[in-house]
PDB file of C-alpha atoms in Angstrom:
ATOM      1  CA  GLN A   4      84.162  52.290 194.740  1.00 70.00           C
ATOM      2  CA  ARG A   5      85.252  48.991 193.578  1.00 71.00           C
ATOM      3  CA  HIS A   6      87.635  49.113 190.143  1.00 69.00           C
ATOM      4  CA  GLU A   7      89.172  45.853 188.257  1.00 69.00           C
ATOM      5  CA  LEU A   8      92.091  46.370 186.572  1.00 67.00           C
ATOM      6  CA  GLY A   9      93.332  44.015 183.928  1.00 64.00           C
ATOM      7  CA  GLY A  10      97.500  43.826 182.125  1.00 63.00           C
ATOM      8  CA  GLY A  11      98.397  47.531 180.539  1.00 63.00           C
ATOM      9  CA  SER A  12      96.008  49.461 182.354  1.00 67.00           C
ATOM     10  CA  ILE A  13      96.432  52.616 183.394  1.00 72.00           C
ATOM     11  CA  TRP A  14      94.950  53.837 186.484  1.00 72.00           C
ATOM     12  CA  ILE A  15      95.294  57.854 187.852  1.00 75.00           C
ATOM     13  CA  ASN A  16      95.205  58.508 191.586  1.00 71.00           C
ATOM     14  CA  HIS A  17      94.469  61.836 193.286  1.00 68.00           C
ATOM     15  CA  PRO A  18      95.442  62.926 196.345  1.00 64.00           C
ATOM     16  CA  GLY A  19      93.336  62.387 199.856  1.00 66.00           C
ATOM     17  CA  ALA A  20      91.793  59.787 198.732  1.00 68.00           C
ATOM     18  CA  ARG A  21      92.678  56.362 200.395  1.00 72.00           C
ATOM     19  CA  TYR A  22      93.704  53.208 197.395  1.00 73.00           C
ATOM     20  CA  GLU A  23      94.139  49.539 198.536  1.00 76.00           C
ATOM     21  CA  TYR A  24      95.188  47.005 195.696  1.00 74.00           C
ATOM     22  CA  ARG A  25      94.512  43.628 195.800  1.00 75.00           C
ATOM     23  CA  PRO A  26      94.814  40.294 193.656  1.00 75.00           C
ATOM     24  CA  GLN A  27      92.162  39.522 191.521  1.00 73.00           C
ATOM     25  CA  PRO A  28      91.722  35.228 192.482  1.00 77.00           C
ATOM     26  CA  GLU A  29      92.127  34.300 188.812  1.00 75.00           C
ATOM     27  CA  ILE A  30      95.160  36.563 187.867  1.00 71.00           C
ATOM     28  CA  GLY A  31      96.996  36.920 191.119  1.00 71.00           C
ATOM     29  CA  TRP A  32      99.174  39.089 192.344  1.00 70.00           C
ATOM     30  CA  TRP A  33     100.539  41.532 189.209  1.00 70.00           C
ATOM     31  CA  ARG A  34     103.715  44.176 188.416  1.00 73.00           C
ATOM     32  CA  HIS A  35     102.774  47.371 188.364  1.00 73.00           C
ATOM     33  CA  ARG A  36     105.008  50.954 187.907  1.00 74.00           C
ATOM     34  CA  PHE A  37     103.373  54.299 189.227  1.00 71.00           C
ATOM     35  CA  ALA A  38     105.162  57.710 189.158  1.00 72.00           C
ATOM     36  CA  VAL A  39     104.074  60.339 191.795  1.00 74.00           C
ATOM     37  CA  PHE A  40     103.927  64.062 191.195  1.00 75.00           C
ATOM     38  CA  ASN A  41     102.729  67.192 192.327  1.00 76.00           C
ATOM     39  CA  GLY A  42     102.850  70.954 192.906  1.00 77.00           C
ATOM     40  CA  GLY A  43     102.371  73.252 189.846  1.00 79.00           C
ATOM     41  CA  VAL A  44     103.131  71.036 187.458  1.00 81.00           C
ATOM     42  CA  CYS A  45      99.734  68.612 188.239  1.00 80.00           C
ATOM     43  CA  ALA A  46      97.313  71.802 188.904  1.00 78.00           C
ATOM     44  CA  HIS A  47      98.701  72.951 185.403  1.00 79.00           C
ATOM     45  CA  TRP A  48      97.672  69.476 183.906  1.00 82.00           C
ATOM     46  CA  ARG A  49      94.660  68.951 185.395  1.00 78.00           C
ATOM     47  CA  ASN A  50      93.890  72.951 183.961  1.00 73.00           C
ATOM     48  CA  PHE A  51      94.351  71.572 180.372  1.00 75.00           C
ATOM     49  CA  GLY A  52      91.893  68.183 181.033  1.00 76.00           C
ATOM     50  CA  LEU A  53      94.687  65.746 181.250  1.00 80.00           C
ATOM     51  CA  LEU A  54      93.831  65.220 184.817  1.00 78.00           C
ATOM     52  CA  PRO A  55      90.015  65.030 185.042  1.00 68.00           C
ATOM     53  CA  ALA A  56      88.825  65.598 188.902  1.00 60.00           C
ATOM     54  CA  GLU A  57      88.090  62.154 189.709  1.00 59.00           C
ATOM     55  CA  PRO A  58      90.142  59.305 189.238  1.00 56.00           C
ATOM     56  CA  PHE A  59      90.023  56.897 186.193  1.00 61.00           C
ATOM     57  CA  ARG A  60      91.383  54.091 184.390  1.00 62.00           C
ATOM     58  CA  HIS A  61      92.102  53.580 180.603  1.00 65.00           C
ATOM     59  CA  ASP A  62      91.852  50.068 179.209  1.00 65.00           C
ATOM     60  CA  PRO A  63      95.429  48.836 177.863  1.00 66.00           C
ATOM     61  CA  VAL A  64      97.462  51.055 175.688  1.00 72.00           C
ATOM     62  CA  PRO A  65     100.512  50.286 173.530  1.00 75.00           C
ATOM     63  CA  ASN A  66     104.336  51.085 175.105  1.00 81.00           C
ATOM     64  CA  ALA A  67     102.571  51.992 178.392  1.00 80.00           C
ATOM     65  CA  ALA A  68     104.884  50.082 180.530  1.00 80.00           C
ATOM     66  CA  ALA A  69     107.957  51.269 178.122  1.00 86.00           C
ATOM     67  CA  ARG A  70     107.167  54.566 178.316  1.00 86.00           C
ATOM     68  CA  LEU A  71     106.615  54.755 182.538  1.00 86.00           C
ATOM     69  CA  ASP A  72     109.642  53.084 183.049  1.00 88.00           C
ATOM     70  CA  ARG A  73     111.536  55.701 180.733  1.00 90.00           C
ATOM     71  CA  ILE A  74     109.779  58.516 183.149  1.00 89.00           C
ATOM     72  CA  MET A  75     110.658  56.541 186.313  1.00 87.00           C
ATOM     73  CA  GLU A  76     114.079  56.087 184.965  1.00 89.00           C
ATOM     74  CA  CYS A  77     114.204  59.866 184.162  1.00 87.00           C
ATOM     75  CA  ALA A  78     112.911  59.993 187.743  1.00 83.00           C
ATOM     76  CA  ARG A  79     115.255  58.048 189.743  1.00 84.00           C
ATOM     77  CA  ARG A  80     118.790  59.522 188.054  1.00 82.00           C
ATOM     78  CA  PRO A  81     120.544  61.977 190.635  1.00 75.00           C
ATOM     79  CA  HIS A  82     117.644  64.403 191.295  1.00 73.00           C
ATOM     80  CA  THR A  83     118.494  68.023 189.484  1.00 79.00           C
ATOM     81  CA  PRO A  84     116.280  70.331 187.825  1.00 81.00           C
ATOM     82  CA  LEU A  85     116.774  68.802 184.635  1.00 86.00           C
ATOM     83  CA  ASN A  86     115.545  65.251 184.944  1.00 85.00           C
ATOM     84  CA  ARG A  87     112.467  65.782 187.308  1.00 83.00           C
ATOM     85  CA  ILE A  88     111.687  68.219 183.866  1.00 87.00           C
ATOM     86  CA  GLU A  89     112.537  65.657 181.585  1.00 90.00           C
ATOM     87  CA  ALA A  90     110.568  63.242 183.716  1.00 88.00           C
ATOM     88  CA  ALA A  91     106.922  65.427 183.788  1.00 88.00           C
ATOM     89  CA  ASN A  92     107.670  66.068 179.900  1.00 90.00           C
ATOM     90  CA  LEU A  93     107.379  62.619 179.298  1.00 91.00           C
ATOM     91  CA  LEU A  94     104.734  61.988 181.377  1.00 88.00           C
ATOM     92  CA  GLU A  95     102.776  65.412 180.277  1.00 89.00           C
ATOM     93  CA  SER A  96     103.294  63.315 176.774  1.00 90.00           C
ATOM     94  CA  PHE A  97     101.762  60.123 177.869  1.00 86.00           C
ATOM     95  CA  LEU A  98      98.655  62.062 178.882  1.00 85.00           C
ATOM     96  CA  ILE A  99      98.163  63.734 175.836  1.00 85.00           C
ATOM     97  CA  ASP A 100      98.674  60.496 173.942  1.00 83.00           C
ATOM     98  CA  LEU A 101      95.592  59.060 176.136  1.00 80.00           C
ATOM     99  CA  VAL A 102      92.976  62.643 176.112  1.00 78.00           C
ATOM    100  CA  ARG A 103      94.238  62.291 172.046  1.00 76.00           C
ATOM    101  CA  ARG A 104      92.958  58.057 172.201  1.00 75.00           C
ATOM    102  CA  ASP A 105      89.397  58.998 173.982  1.00 68.00           C
ATOM    103  CA  GLN A 106      88.419  61.920 171.814  1.00 68.00           C
ATOM    104  CA  PRO A 107      86.215  62.129 169.486  1.00 69.00           C
ATOM    105  CA  PRO A 108      87.210  63.220 165.665  1.00 77.00           C
ATOM    106  CA  GLN A 109      87.322  67.075 165.677  1.00 82.00           C
ATOM    107  CA  PRO A 110      83.898  68.612 164.162  1.00 91.00           C
ATOM    108  CA  GLU A 111      84.317  70.182 161.032  1.00 92.00           C
ATOM    109  CA  TRP A 112      82.796  73.699 162.552  1.00 95.00           C
ATOM    110  CA  LEU A 113      85.296  73.418 164.935  1.00 94.00           C
ATOM    111  CA  PRO A 114      88.392  75.061 163.179  1.00 93.00           C
ATOM    112  CA  ALA A 115      86.591  78.090 161.710  1.00 95.00           C
ATOM    113  CA  ALA A 116      85.505  78.886 164.924  1.00 95.00           C
ATOM    114  CA  MET A 117      89.018  78.530 166.129  1.00 94.00           C
ATOM    115  CA  ARG A 118      90.113  81.003 163.873  1.00 93.00           C
ATOM    116  CA  GLU A 119      87.253  83.344 164.934  1.00 94.00           C
ATOM    117  CA  LEU A 120      88.115  83.024 168.289  1.00 93.00           C
ATOM    118  CA  GLU A 121      91.675  84.253 167.614  1.00 91.00           C
ATOM    119  CA  ARG A 122      90.880  87.236 165.923  1.00 87.00           C
ATOM    120  CA  ASN A 123      91.376  90.750 167.879  1.00 75.00           C
ATOM    121  CA  GLY A 124      88.015  92.414 169.819  1.00 80.00           C
ATOM    122  CA  LEU A 125      85.789  90.474 171.100  1.00 86.00           C
ATOM    123  CA  PRO A 126      84.261  87.559 169.859  1.00 92.00           C
ATOM    124  CA  ASP A 127      80.500  87.464 168.759  1.00 95.00           C
ATOM    125  CA  TYR A 128      79.439  84.314 170.438  1.00 96.00           C
ATOM    126  CA  ARG A 129      75.905  83.776 168.724  1.00 96.00           C
ATOM    127  CA  LYS A 130      77.406  84.975 165.590  1.00 96.00           C
ATOM    128  CA  ILE A 131      79.852  82.311 166.088  1.00 96.00           C
ATOM    129  CA  ALA A 132      77.153  80.090 166.799  1.00 96.00           C
ATOM    130  CA  ALA A 133      75.237  80.535 163.971  1.00 96.00           C
ATOM    131  CA  ALA A 134      78.303  80.222 161.045  1.00 95.00           C
ATOM    132  CA  SER A 135      78.870  77.163 163.060  1.00 95.00           C
ATOM    133  CA  GLY A 136      75.255  75.262 162.703  1.00 95.00           C
ATOM    134  CA  MET A 137      74.160  75.172 166.155  1.00 95.00           C
ATOM    135  CA  SER A 138      72.625  77.537 169.583  1.00 96.00           C
ATOM    136  CA  THR A 139      74.393  79.759 171.348  1.00 95.00           C
ATOM    137  CA  ARG A 140      73.992  77.171 174.441  1.00 96.00           C
ATOM    138  CA  SER A 141      75.449  74.336 172.201  1.00 95.00           C
ATOM    139  CA  PHE A 142      78.486  76.226 170.549  1.00 96.00           C
ATOM    140  CA  LEU A 143      79.548  77.119 174.276  1.00 95.00           C
ATOM    141  CA  ARG A 144      79.110  72.703 175.271  1.00 93.00           C
ATOM    142  CA  LYS A 145      80.727  71.729 172.326  1.00 93.00           C
ATOM    143  CA  PHE A 146      83.166  73.839 171.771  1.00 93.00           C
ATOM    144  CA  GLN A 147      84.585  72.927 175.455  1.00 89.00           C
ATOM    145  CA  GLN A 148      83.653  69.016 174.593  1.00 86.00           C
ATOM    146  CA  TYR A 149      85.902  69.541 172.101  1.00 85.00           C
ATOM    147  CA  ALA A 150      88.624  71.743 172.504  1.00 85.00           C
ATOM    148  CA  GLY A 151      88.882  71.141 175.780  1.00 79.00           C
ATOM    149  CA  CYS A 152      88.697  74.985 177.437  1.00 86.00           C
ATOM    150  CA  PRO A 153      85.218  77.781 176.895  1.00 91.00           C
ATOM    151  CA  PRO A 154      85.461  79.413 174.227  1.00 94.00           C
ATOM    152  CA  HIS A 155      86.279  82.311 175.903  1.00 93.00           C
ATOM    153  CA  ARG A 156      89.309  81.254 177.563  1.00 91.00           C
ATOM    154  CA  TYR A 157      90.462  80.242 174.034  1.00 91.00           C
ATOM    155  CA  TYR A 158      89.996  83.420 173.424  1.00 92.00           C
ATOM    156  CA  LEU A 159      91.474  84.897 176.176  1.00 89.00           C
ATOM    157  CA  ASN A 160      94.409  81.974 176.259  1.00 87.00           C
ATOM    158  CA  SER A 161      94.869  83.164 172.201  1.00 89.00           C
ATOM    159  CA  ARG A 162      95.417  87.502 173.242  1.00 89.00           C
ATOM    160  CA  ILE A 163      98.055  86.208 175.595  1.00 87.00           C
ATOM    161  CA  ARG A 164      99.771  83.957 173.743  1.00 86.00           C
ATOM    162  CA  LYS A 165     100.022  87.207 170.739  1.00 89.00           C
ATOM    163  CA  ALA A 166     100.785  89.273 173.683  1.00 88.00           C
ATOM    164  CA  THR A 167     103.761  86.874 174.428  1.00 87.00           C
ATOM    165  CA  ARG A 168     104.702  86.278 171.191  1.00 88.00           C
ATOM    166  CA  TYR A 169     104.599  89.879 170.227  1.00 90.00           C
ATOM    167  CA  LEU A 170     106.900  90.752 173.457  1.00 89.00           C
ATOM    168  CA  GLU A 171     109.346  88.609 171.985  1.00 87.00           C
ATOM    169  CA  THR A 172     109.416  89.349 168.612  1.00 90.00           C
ATOM    170  CA  THR A 173     108.913  93.632 168.403  1.00 91.00           C
ATOM    171  CA  SER A 174     109.905  96.586 170.386  1.00 92.00           C
ATOM    172  CA  LEU A 175     106.570  98.045 170.270  1.00 91.00           C
ATOM    173  CA  SER A 176     106.044  98.571 174.234  1.00 90.00           C
ATOM    174  CA  LEU A 177     103.348  97.415 176.078  1.00 89.00           C
ATOM    175  CA  LYS A 178     100.959 100.181 176.154  1.00 90.00           C
ATOM    176  CA  GLU A 179     101.277  99.356 171.926  1.00 91.00           C
ATOM    177  CA  ILE A 180     100.626  95.903 172.501  1.00 89.00           C
ATOM    178  CA  ALA A 181      97.764  96.270 174.427  1.00 88.00           C
ATOM    179  CA  ALA A 182      96.363  98.600 172.147  1.00 87.00           C
ATOM    180  CA  GLU A 183      97.000  95.657 168.985  1.00 86.00           C
ATOM    181  CA  LEU A 184      95.146  93.665 170.894  1.00 85.00           C
ATOM    182  CA  GLY A 185      92.441  95.292 172.370  1.00 81.00           C
ATOM    183  CA  PHE A 186      93.139  95.084 176.105  1.00 81.00           C
ATOM    184  CA  ALA A 187      91.932  98.377 178.048  1.00 81.00           C
ATOM    185  CA  ASP A 188      95.476  99.137 179.225  1.00 82.00           C
ATOM    186  CA  ALA A 189      99.059  97.937 179.462  1.00 81.00           C
ATOM    187  CA  ALA A 190      97.911  96.888 182.824  1.00 82.00           C
ATOM    188  CA  HIS A 191      94.902  95.243 181.681  1.00 78.00           C
TER     189      HIS A 191
END
């Protein structure tokens, strides 16, 4: 595939593909910046929709060069875990801003659907879809489009967040927390 990049464009590369850069005749060579990350942090970003499966291009983004310079500055410091974490956090924030920039405005039905999915007990997707004014199939598709994950994944993540909060802030046992949140047992 051939892609033309202009000044300020953002291009996200993926491992395993061959990339070649050439100057455009009317522009010539350009200065570019890049940061390379791999491992678990990239899998995490991919799971949350911050790294698409296919390479993609963003139109110019204000302050992109300065933000990437800051990321590279952190990454180039003597290698300590704290510097790598800071660079990864800055890049994650940048990726979040890119994704949010391209997202359509949040629909009115989404907050109520999210609240319903955060309740204890198995959600009734047909009921939530009907309350949202759409068919179950449309709801499942549109929820993932706007929330970044399927409704059931959102529901499971909500239960895990609640369990974590209970573990951190209460003296309840795992068995009590599992019962409170509707898990089959503590091992589940």
